[in-house]
PDB file of C-alpha atoms in Angstrom:
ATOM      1  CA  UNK A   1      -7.159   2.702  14.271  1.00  0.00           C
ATOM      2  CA  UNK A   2      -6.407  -0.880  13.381  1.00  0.00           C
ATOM      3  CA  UNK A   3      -3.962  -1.682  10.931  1.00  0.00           C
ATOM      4  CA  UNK A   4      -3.456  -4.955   9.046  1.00  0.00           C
ATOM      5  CA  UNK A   5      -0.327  -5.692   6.639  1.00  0.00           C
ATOM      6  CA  UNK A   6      -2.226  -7.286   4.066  1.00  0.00           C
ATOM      7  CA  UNK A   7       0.861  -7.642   1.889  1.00  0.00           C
ATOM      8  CA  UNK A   8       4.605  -6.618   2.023  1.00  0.00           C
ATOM      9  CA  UNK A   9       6.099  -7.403  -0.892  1.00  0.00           C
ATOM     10  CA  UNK A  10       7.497  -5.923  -3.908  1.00  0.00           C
ATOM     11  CA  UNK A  11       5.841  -6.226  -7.529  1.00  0.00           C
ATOM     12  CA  UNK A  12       6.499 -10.236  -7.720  1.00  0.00           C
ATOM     13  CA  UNK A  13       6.199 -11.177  -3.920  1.00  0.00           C
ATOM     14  CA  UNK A  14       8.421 -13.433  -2.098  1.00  0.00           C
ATOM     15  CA  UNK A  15       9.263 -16.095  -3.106  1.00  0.00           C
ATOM     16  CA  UNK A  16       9.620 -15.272  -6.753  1.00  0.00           C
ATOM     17  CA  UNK A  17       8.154 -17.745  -9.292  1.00  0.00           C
ATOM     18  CA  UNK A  18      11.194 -20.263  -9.917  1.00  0.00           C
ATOM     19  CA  UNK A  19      13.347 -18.773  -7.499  1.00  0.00           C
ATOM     20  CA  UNK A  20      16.504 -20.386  -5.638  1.00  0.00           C
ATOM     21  CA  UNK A  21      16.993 -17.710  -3.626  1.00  0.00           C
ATOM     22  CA  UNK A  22      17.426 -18.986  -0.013  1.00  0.00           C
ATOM     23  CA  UNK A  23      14.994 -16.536   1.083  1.00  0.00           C
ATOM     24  CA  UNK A  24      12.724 -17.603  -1.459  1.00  0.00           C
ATOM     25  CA  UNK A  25      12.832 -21.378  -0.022  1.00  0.00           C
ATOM     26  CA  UNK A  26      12.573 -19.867   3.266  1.00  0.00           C
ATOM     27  CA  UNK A  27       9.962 -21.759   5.284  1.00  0.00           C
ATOM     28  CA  UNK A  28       9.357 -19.036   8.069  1.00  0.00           C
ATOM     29  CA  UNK A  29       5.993 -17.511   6.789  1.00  0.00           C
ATOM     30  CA  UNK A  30       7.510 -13.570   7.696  1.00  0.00           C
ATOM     31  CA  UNK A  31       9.371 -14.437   4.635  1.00  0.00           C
ATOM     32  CA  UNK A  32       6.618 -14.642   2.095  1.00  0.00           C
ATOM     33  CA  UNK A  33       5.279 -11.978   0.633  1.00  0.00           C
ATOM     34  CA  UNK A  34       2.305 -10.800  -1.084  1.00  0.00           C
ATOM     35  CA  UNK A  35       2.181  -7.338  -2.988  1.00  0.00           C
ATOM     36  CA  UNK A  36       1.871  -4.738  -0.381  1.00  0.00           C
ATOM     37  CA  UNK A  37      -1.209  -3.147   0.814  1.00  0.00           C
ATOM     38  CA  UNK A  38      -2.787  -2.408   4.126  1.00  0.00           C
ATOM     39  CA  UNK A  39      -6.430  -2.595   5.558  1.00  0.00           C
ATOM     40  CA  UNK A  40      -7.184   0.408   7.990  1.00  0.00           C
ATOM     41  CA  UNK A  41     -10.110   0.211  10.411  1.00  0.00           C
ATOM     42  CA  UNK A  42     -11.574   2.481  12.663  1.00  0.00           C
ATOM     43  CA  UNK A  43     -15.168   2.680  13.864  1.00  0.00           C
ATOM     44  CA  UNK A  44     -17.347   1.334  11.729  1.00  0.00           C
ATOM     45  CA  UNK A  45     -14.448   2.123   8.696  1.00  0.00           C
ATOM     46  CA  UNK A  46     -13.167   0.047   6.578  1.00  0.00           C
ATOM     47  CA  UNK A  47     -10.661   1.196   3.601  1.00  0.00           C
ATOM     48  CA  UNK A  48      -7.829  -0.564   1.599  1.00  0.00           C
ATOM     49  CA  UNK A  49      -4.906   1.025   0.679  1.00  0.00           C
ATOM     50  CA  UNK A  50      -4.201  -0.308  -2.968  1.00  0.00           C
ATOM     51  CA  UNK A  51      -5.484  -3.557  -4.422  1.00  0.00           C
ATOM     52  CA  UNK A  52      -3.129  -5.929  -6.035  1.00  0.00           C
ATOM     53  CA  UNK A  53      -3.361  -8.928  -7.597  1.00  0.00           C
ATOM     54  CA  UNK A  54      -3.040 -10.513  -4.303  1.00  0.00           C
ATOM     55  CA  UNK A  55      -6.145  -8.833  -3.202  1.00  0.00           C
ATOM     56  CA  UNK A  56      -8.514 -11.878  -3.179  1.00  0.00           C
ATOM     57  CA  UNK A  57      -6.306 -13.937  -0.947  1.00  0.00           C
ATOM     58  CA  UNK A  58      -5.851 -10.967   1.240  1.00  0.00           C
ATOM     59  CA  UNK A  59      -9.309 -10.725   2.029  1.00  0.00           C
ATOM     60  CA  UNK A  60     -10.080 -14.190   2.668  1.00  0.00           C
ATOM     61  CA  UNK A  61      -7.038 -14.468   4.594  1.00  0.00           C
ATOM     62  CA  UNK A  62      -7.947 -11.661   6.990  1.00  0.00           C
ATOM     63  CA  UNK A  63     -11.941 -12.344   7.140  1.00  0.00           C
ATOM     64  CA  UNK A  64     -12.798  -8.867   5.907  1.00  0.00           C
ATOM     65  CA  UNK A  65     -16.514  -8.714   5.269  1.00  0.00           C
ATOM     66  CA  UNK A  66     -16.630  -4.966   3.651  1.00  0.00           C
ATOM     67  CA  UNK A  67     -14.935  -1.930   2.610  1.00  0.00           C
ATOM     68  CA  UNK A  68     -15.603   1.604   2.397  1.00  0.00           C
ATOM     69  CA  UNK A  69     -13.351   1.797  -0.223  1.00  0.00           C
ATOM     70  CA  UNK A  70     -10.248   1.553  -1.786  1.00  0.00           C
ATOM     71  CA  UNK A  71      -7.452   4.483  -1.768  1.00  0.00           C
ATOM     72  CA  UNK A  72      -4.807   4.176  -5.021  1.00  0.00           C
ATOM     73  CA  UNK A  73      -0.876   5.539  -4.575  1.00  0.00           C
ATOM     74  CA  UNK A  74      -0.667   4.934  -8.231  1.00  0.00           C
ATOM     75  CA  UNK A  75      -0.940   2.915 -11.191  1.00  0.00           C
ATOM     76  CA  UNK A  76       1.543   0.355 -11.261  1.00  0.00           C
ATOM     77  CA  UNK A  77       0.412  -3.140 -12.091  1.00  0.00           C
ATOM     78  CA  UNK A  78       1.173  -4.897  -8.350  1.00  0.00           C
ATOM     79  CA  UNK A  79      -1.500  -1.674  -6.852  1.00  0.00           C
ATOM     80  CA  UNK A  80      -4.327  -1.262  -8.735  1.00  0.00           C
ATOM     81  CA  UNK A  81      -4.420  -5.265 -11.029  1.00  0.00           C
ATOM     82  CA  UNK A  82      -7.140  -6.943  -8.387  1.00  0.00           C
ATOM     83  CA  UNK A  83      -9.880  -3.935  -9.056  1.00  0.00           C
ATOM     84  CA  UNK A  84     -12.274  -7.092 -10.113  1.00  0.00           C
ATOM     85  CA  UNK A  85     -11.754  -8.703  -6.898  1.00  0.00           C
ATOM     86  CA  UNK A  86     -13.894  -6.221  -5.367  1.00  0.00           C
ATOM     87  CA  UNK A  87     -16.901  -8.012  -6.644  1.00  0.00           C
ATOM     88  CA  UNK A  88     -18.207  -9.812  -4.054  1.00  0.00           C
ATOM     89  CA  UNK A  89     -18.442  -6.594  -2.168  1.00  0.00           C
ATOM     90  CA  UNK A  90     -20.355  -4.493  -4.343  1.00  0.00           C
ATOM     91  CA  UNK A  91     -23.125  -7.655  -4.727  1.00  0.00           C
ATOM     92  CA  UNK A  92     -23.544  -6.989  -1.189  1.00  0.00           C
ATOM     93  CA  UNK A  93     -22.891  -3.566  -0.506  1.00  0.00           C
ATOM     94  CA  UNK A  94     -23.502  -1.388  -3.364  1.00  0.00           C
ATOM     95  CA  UNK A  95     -21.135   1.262  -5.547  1.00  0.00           C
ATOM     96  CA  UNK A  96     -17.394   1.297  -4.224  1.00  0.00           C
ATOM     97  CA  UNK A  97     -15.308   4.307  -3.720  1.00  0.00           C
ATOM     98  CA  UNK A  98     -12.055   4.451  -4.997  1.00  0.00           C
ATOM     99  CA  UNK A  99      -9.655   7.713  -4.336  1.00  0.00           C
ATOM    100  CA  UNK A 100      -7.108   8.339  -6.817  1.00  0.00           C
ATOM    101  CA  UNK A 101      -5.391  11.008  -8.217  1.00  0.00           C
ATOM    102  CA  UNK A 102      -7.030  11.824 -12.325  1.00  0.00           C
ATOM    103  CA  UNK A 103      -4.067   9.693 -13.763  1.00  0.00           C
ATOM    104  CA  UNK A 104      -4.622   6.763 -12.071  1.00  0.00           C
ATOM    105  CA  UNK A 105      -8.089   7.058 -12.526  1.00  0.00           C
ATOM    106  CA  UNK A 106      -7.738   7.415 -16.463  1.00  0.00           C
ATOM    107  CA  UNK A 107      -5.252   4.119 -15.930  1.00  0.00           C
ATOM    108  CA  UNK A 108      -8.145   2.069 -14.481  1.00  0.00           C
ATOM    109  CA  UNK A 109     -10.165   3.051 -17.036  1.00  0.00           C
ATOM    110  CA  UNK A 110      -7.665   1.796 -19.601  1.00  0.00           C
ATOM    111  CA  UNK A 111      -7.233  -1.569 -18.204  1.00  0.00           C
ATOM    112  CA  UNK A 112     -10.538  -2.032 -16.746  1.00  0.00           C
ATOM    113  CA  UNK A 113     -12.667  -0.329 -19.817  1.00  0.00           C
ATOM    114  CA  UNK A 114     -15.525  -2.474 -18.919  1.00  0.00           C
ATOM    115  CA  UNK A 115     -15.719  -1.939 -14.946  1.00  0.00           C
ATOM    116  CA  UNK A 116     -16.661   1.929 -16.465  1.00  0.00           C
ATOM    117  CA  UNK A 117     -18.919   0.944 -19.408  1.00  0.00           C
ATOM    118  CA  UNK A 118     -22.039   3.412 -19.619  1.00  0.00           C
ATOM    119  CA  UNK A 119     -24.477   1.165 -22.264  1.00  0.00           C
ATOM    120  CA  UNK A 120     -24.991  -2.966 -22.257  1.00  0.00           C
ATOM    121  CA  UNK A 121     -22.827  -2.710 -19.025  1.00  0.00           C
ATOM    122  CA  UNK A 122     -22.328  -6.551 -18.437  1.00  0.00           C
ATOM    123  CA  UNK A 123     -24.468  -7.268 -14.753  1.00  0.00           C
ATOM    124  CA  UNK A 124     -21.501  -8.959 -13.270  1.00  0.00           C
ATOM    125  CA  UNK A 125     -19.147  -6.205 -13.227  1.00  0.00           C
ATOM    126  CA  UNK A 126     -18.642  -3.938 -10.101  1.00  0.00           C
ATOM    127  CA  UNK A 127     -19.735  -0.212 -10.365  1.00  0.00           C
ATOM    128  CA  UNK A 128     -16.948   2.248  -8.716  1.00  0.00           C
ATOM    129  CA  UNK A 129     -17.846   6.167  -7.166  1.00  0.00           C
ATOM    130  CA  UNK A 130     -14.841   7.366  -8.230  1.00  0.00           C
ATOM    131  CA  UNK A 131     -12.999  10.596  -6.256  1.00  0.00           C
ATOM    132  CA  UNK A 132     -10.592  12.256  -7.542  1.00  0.00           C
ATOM    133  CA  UNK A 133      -7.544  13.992  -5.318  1.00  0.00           C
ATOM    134  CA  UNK A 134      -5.074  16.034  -5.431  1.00  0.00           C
ATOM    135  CA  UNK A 135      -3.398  17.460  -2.455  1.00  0.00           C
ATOM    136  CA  UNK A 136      -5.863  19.017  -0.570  1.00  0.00           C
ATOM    137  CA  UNK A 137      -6.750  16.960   1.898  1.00  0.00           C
ATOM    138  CA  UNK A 138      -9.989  15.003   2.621  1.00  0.00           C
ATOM    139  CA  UNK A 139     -11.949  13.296   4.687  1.00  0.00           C
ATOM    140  CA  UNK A 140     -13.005   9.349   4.799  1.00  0.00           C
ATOM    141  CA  UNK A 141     -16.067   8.821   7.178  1.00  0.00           C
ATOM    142  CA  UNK A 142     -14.788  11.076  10.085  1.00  0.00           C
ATOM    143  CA  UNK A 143     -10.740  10.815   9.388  1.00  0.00           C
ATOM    144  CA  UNK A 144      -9.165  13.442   7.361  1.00  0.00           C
ATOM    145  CA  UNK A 145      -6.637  12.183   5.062  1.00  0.00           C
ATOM    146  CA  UNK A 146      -3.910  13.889   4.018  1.00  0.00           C
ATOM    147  CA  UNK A 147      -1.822  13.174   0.643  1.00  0.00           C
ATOM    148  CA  UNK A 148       1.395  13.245   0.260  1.00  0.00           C
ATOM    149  CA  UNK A 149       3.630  13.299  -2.738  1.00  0.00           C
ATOM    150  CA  UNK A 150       6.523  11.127  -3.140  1.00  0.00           C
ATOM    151  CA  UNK A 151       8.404  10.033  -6.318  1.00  0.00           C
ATOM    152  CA  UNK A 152       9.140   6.741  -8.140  1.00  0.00           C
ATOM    153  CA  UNK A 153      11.323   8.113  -8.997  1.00  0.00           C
ATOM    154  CA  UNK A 154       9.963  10.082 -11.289  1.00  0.00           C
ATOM    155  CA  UNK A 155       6.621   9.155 -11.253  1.00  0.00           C
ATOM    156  CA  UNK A 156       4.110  10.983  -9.120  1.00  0.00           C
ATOM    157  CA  UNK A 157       2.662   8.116  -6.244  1.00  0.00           C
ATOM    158  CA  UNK A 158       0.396   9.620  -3.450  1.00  0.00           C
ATOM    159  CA  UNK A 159       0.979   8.935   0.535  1.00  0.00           C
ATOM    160  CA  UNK A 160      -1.558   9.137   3.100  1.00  0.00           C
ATOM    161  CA  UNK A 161      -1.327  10.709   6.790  1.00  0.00           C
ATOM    162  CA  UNK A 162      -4.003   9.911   9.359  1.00  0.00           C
ATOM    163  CA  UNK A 163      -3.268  11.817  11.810  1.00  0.00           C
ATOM    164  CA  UNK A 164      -0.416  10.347  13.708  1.00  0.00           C
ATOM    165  CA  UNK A 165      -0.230   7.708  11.111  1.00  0.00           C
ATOM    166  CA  UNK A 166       1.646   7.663   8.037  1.00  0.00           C
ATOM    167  CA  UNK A 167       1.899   4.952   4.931  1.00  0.00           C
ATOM    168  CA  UNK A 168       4.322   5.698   2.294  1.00  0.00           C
ATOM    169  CA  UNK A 169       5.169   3.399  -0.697  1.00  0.00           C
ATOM    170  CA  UNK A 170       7.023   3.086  -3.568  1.00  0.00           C
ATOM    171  CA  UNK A 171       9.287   6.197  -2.733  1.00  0.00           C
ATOM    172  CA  UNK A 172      12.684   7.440  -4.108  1.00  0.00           C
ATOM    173  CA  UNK A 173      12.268  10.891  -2.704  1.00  0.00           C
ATOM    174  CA  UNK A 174      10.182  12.582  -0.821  1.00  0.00           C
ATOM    175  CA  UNK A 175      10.770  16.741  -1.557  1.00  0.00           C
ATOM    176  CA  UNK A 176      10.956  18.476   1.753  1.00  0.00           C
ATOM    177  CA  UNK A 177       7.889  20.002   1.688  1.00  0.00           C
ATOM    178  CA  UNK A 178       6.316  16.632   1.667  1.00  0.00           C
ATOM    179  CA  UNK A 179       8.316  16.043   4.584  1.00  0.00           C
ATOM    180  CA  UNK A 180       7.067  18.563   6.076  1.00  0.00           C
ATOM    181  CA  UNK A 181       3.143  17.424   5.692  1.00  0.00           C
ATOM    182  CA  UNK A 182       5.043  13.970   7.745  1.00  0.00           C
ATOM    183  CA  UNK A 183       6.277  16.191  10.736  1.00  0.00           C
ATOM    184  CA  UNK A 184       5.063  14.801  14.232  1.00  0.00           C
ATOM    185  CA  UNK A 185       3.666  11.164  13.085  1.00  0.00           C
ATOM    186  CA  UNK A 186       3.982   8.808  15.263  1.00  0.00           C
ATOM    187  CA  UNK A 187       3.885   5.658  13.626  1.00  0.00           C
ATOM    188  CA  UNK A 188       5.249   5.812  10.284  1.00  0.00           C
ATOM    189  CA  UNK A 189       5.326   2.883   7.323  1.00  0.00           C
ATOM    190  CA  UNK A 190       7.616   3.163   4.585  1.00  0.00           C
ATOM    191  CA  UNK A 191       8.946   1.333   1.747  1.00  0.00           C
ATOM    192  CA  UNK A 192      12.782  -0.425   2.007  1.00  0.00           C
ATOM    193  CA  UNK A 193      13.047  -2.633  -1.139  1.00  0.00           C
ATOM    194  CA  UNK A 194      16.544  -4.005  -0.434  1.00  0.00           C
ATOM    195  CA  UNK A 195      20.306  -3.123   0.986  1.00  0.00           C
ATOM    196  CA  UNK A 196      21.801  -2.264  -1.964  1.00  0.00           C
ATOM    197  CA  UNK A 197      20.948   1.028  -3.774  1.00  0.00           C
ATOM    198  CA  UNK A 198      17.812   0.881  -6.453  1.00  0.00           C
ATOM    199  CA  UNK A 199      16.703   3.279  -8.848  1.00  0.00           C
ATOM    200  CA  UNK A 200      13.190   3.813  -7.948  1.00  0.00           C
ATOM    201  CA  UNK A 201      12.987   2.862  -4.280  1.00  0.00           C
ATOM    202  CA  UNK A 202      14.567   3.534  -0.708  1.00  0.00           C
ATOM    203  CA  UNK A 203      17.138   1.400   0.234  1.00  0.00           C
ATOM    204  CA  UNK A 204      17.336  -0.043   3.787  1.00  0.00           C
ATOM    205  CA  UNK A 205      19.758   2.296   4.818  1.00  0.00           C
ATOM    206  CA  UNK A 206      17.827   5.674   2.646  1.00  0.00           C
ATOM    207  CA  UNK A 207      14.667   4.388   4.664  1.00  0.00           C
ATOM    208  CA  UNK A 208      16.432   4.814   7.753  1.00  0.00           C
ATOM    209  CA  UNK A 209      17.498   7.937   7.065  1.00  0.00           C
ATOM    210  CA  UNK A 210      14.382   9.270   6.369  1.00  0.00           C
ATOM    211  CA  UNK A 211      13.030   7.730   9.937  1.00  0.00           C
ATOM    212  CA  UNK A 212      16.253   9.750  11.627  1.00  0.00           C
ATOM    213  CA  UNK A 213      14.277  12.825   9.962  1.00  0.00           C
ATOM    214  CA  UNK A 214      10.950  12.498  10.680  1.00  0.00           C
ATOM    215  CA  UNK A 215      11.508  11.015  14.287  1.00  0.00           C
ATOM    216  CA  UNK A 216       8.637   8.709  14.682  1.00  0.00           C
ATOM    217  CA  UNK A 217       7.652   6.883  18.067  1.00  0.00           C
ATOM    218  CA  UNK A 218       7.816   3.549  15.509  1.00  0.00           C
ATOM    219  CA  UNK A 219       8.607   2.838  11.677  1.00  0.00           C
ATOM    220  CA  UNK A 220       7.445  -0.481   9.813  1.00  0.00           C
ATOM    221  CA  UNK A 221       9.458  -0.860   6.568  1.00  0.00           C
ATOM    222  CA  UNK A 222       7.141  -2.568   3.992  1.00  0.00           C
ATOM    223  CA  UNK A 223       7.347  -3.096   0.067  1.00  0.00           C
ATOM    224  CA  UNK A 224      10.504  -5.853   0.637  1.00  0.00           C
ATOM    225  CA  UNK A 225      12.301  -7.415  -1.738  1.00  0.00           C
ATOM    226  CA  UNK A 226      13.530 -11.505  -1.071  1.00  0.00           C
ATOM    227  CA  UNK A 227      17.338  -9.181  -1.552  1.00  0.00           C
ATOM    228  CA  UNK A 228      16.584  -7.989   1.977  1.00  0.00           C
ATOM    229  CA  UNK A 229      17.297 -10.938   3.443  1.00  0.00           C
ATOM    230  CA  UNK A 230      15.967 -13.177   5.996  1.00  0.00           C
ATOM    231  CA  UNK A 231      13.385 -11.308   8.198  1.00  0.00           C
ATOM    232  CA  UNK A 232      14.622 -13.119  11.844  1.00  0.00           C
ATOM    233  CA  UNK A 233      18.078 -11.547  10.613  1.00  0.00           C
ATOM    234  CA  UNK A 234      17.335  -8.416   8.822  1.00  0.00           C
ATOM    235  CA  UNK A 235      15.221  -7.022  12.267  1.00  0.00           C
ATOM    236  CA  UNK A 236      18.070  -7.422  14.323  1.00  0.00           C
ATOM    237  CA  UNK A 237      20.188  -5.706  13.013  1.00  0.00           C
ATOM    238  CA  UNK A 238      17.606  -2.705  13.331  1.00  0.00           C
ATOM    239  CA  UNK A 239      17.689   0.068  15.226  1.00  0.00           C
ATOM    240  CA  UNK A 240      15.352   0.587  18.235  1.00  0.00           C
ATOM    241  CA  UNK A 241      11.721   1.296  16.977  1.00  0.00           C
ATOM    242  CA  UNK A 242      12.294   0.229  13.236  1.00  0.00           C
ATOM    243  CA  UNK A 243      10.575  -2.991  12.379  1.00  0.00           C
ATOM    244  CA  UNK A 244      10.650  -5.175   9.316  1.00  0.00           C
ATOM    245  CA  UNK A 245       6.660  -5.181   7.945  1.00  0.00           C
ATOM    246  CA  UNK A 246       5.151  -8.567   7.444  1.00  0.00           C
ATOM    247  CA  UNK A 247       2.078  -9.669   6.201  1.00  0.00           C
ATOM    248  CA  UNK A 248      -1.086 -10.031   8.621  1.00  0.00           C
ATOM    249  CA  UNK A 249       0.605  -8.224  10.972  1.00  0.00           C
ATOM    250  CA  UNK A 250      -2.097  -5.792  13.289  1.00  0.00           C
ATOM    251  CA  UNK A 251      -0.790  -2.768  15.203  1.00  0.00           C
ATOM    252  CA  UNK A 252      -3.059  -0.202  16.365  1.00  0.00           C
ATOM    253  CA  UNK A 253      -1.883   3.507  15.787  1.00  0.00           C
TER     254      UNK A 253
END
């Protein structure tokens, strides 16, 4: 399986509107950031991980000519705000499947009342097959998916294991039993917002710790705030097999 870092930011990307921030004026492009998601392709199989508002220039960026659909961790505004950027692809392919847990779902239909109109549905607007999930897992074309729940750090957001490949975001803890469903990955990707403590998301060093858990043959840290610091500085002071995320960047798993 392919993947491609379509974004690695947190909720405003780097650099920040306005910003002074030296990383923010950074001119290496590993140091700008658009709101995290990730393209997975195997096969014939393409699905999206989250859509942001980013998600136009993410696809144009990375030449993707279709989806199979579009998995949601959860609701917040810098995941789910591009949902009407999926239009191009359902003129030319059809329906889109989304995967969501029933909140999420019920958010979209909030903010996006018109994507689900029933009567004088306006002919530009993309049609979704929703699926609803909990945490039985699933399975995408011939791939079972398995959720896993994390918290934000209260709030409910789903991660996804394919087989030996993990992508968790948005985490403040992960119960153990969730840890548990994470047991033997090999390649694992996992949010580190910043060094310094933060209320609803690992740390670099709590995102390390969870790594020394889980054991993984390779960790990508993802979700990064311009706080990190600068990338070229931040990876070397790494340990083996951990690796600052940055957008476009393919590894196969």
């Amino acid at each position: 399986m392919k993947v491609t870092f379509l974004g690695t930011g947190t909720s405003q990307g780097v650099p920040i509107i306005g910003s002074e921030h030296p990383v923010c004026l950074s001119k290496d492009p590993k140091d700008k950031r658009l709101r995290v998601s990730v393209l997975l392709e195997w096969e014939d199989y393409a699905y999206v991980i989250d859509c942001g508002p980013d998600f136009r220039q993410q696809m144009l960026a990375n030449n993707v000519k279709k989806i199979d659909g579009i998995l949601y961790t959860h609701e917040h505004n810098d995941h789910v705000v591009g949902l009407d950027d999926v239009r191009p692809f359902y003129f030319r392919q059809g329906n889109i499947s989304t995967y969501s847990h029933k909140r999420v779902l019920e958010s979209l239909k909030h903010r996006f009342e018109y994507v689900f109109e029933t009567e004088n549905k306006y002919p530009g607007a993309p049609t979704l097959d929703t699926n609803i999930i909990d945490d039985s897992p699933f399975m995408l074309g011939n791939k079972e998916v398995v959720p896993v729940n994390v918290y934000h750090p209260e709030l409910q957001v789903y991660g996804f294991r394919f087989g030996d490949f993990a992508y968790i975001t948005d985490a403040k803890v992960i119960p153990d039993q969730e840890l548990d469903k994470l047991k033997g990955v090999k390649t694992l990707v996992l949010n580190a917002l910043r060094k310094e403590e933060h209320r609803s998301h690992f740390s670099l060093e709590q995102a390390i710790d969870v790594v020394d858990i889980l054991k993984p043959e390779q960790a990508y840290f993802t979700h990064i705030s311009h706080h990190m610091g600068f990338h070229e500085e931040v990876q070397k002071e790494l340990p083996e097999g951990i690796y600052l995320a940055y957008d476009n960047l393919q590894i196969e798993v």
